[in-house]
Tab-separated table of C-alpha atoms in Angstrom:
chain	number	residue	atom	x	y	z
A	1356	MET	CA	-39.855	31.437	31.675
A	1357	ASP	CA	-41.186	28.151	32.082
A	1358	TYR	CA	-40.269	28.259	35.716
A	1359	LEU	CA	-42.325	31.699	36.138
A	1360	ILE	CA	-45.320	30.200	34.316
A	1361	ARG	CA	-45.462	27.351	36.359
A	1362	GLU	CA	-45.305	29.374	39.621
A	1363	VAL	CA	-47.943	31.696	38.451
A	1364	ALA	CA	-50.196	28.756	37.717
A	1365	THR	CA	-49.953	27.636	41.474
A	1366	GLU	CA	-51.811	30.933	42.449
A	1367	PRO	CA	-55.434	30.986	43.116
A	1368	CYS	CA	-56.304	33.451	40.483
A	1369	PRO	CA	-53.371	33.205	38.030
A	1370	TYR	CA	-52.789	35.834	35.275
A	1371	LEU	CA	-49.478	36.606	33.571
A	1372	LEU	CA	-48.741	39.285	31.049
A	1373	LEU	CA	-45.298	38.488	29.624
A	1374	LEU	CA	-43.370	41.216	27.910
A	1375	ALA	CA	-40.612	39.646	25.818
A	1376	GLN	CA	-38.912	39.550	22.673
A	1377	GLN	CA	-39.595	36.494	20.296
A	1378	ASN	CA	-36.682	34.008	20.135
A	1379	GLY	CA	-36.291	30.498	19.513
A	1380	SER	CA	-38.211	29.093	22.381
A	1381	SER	CA	-41.064	31.533	22.186
A	1382	CYS	CA	-43.552	28.956	20.870
A	1383	GLU	CA	-42.880	26.534	23.515
A	1384	ILE	CA	-43.280	29.228	26.221
A	1385	ILE	CA	-46.758	30.394	24.712
A	1386	LYS	CA	-47.984	26.674	24.502
A	1387	LEU	CA	-47.014	26.208	28.188
A	1388	GLY	CA	-48.585	29.379	29.386
A	1389	ASN	CA	-51.786	28.777	27.340
A	1390	SER	CA	-51.684	25.108	28.708
A	1391	LEU	CA	-51.154	25.765	32.371
A	1392	LEU	CA	-53.043	29.250	32.744
A	1393	GLY	CA	-55.467	29.162	29.800
A	1394	ALA	CA	-55.601	31.646	26.847
A	1395	GLU	CA	-57.774	33.993	28.892
A	1396	ASN	CA	-55.128	34.132	31.605
A	1397	PHE	CA	-51.816	34.395	29.646
A	1398	GLN	CA	-50.644	36.904	27.177
A	1399	ARG	CA	-47.184	37.493	25.618
A	1400	ARG	CA	-46.491	40.911	23.908
A	1401	THR	CA	-43.744	42.637	22.526
A	1402	VAL	CA	-43.973	46.328	23.136
A	1403	ALA	CA	-41.842	49.427	22.154
A	1404	SER	CA	-39.561	50.598	24.882
A	1405	HIS	CA	-41.622	54.030	25.150
A	1406	GLU	CA	-44.749	51.791	26.006
A	1407	VAL	CA	-43.020	49.762	28.844
A	1408	ALA	CA	-43.452	52.393	31.493
A	1409	ASN	CA	-47.475	51.991	31.072
A	1410	TYR	CA	-47.088	48.419	31.772
A	1411	TYR	CA	-44.995	48.957	34.952
A	1412	LYS	CA	-47.725	51.414	36.070
A	1413	ILE	CA	-50.481	48.885	35.842
A	1414	ALA	CA	-48.543	45.822	37.138
A	1415	ASP	CA	-49.185	44.191	40.489
A	1416	THR	CA	-46.031	42.427	40.347
A	1417	PHE	CA	-42.819	42.860	38.410
A	1418	VAL	CA	-40.537	39.872	37.738
A	1419	LEU	CA	-37.181	39.982	35.901
A	1420	ALA	CA	-37.071	36.241	34.785
A	1421	SER	CA	-33.854	36.575	32.599
A	1422	LEU	CA	-31.054	34.014	33.043
A	1423	PHE	CA	-28.643	36.594	31.815
A	1424	MET	CA	-28.024	39.506	34.019
A	1425	SER	CA	-26.636	42.792	32.739
A	1426	VAL	CA	-26.667	46.408	33.385
A	1427	LEU	CA	-29.935	46.615	31.578
A	1428	ALA	CA	-31.449	44.356	33.985
A	1429	GLY	CA	-30.666	46.518	36.646
A	1430	ILE	CA	-32.202	49.493	34.971
A	1431	ASN	CA	-35.318	47.674	34.246
A	1432	CYS	CA	-35.853	46.806	37.907
A	1433	CYS	CA	-35.206	50.452	39.125
A	1434	GLN	CA	-37.697	51.686	36.385
A	1435	ALA	CA	-40.315	49.334	37.556
A	1436	MET	CA	-39.945	50.400	41.025
A	1437	LEU	CA	-40.158	54.019	40.266
A	1438	ARG	CA	-43.717	53.551	38.799
């Protein structure tokens, strides 16, 4: 996720809404996002599975930044493309 945040920070009008589960590195990721993007341009949320489609609909870009590929990763990409 740090790579994604650094890349978004290079954009002229950076904004990142990160949908992710909390884990051991979440605090570091949140600090990096707030540091490089500013609190007004960075949000991290955990949402229920039935709400994810709403986020796909309003997104300009979908990025799957997981280091672990699985069957679910492919499903997420397909769902995002269908919105």
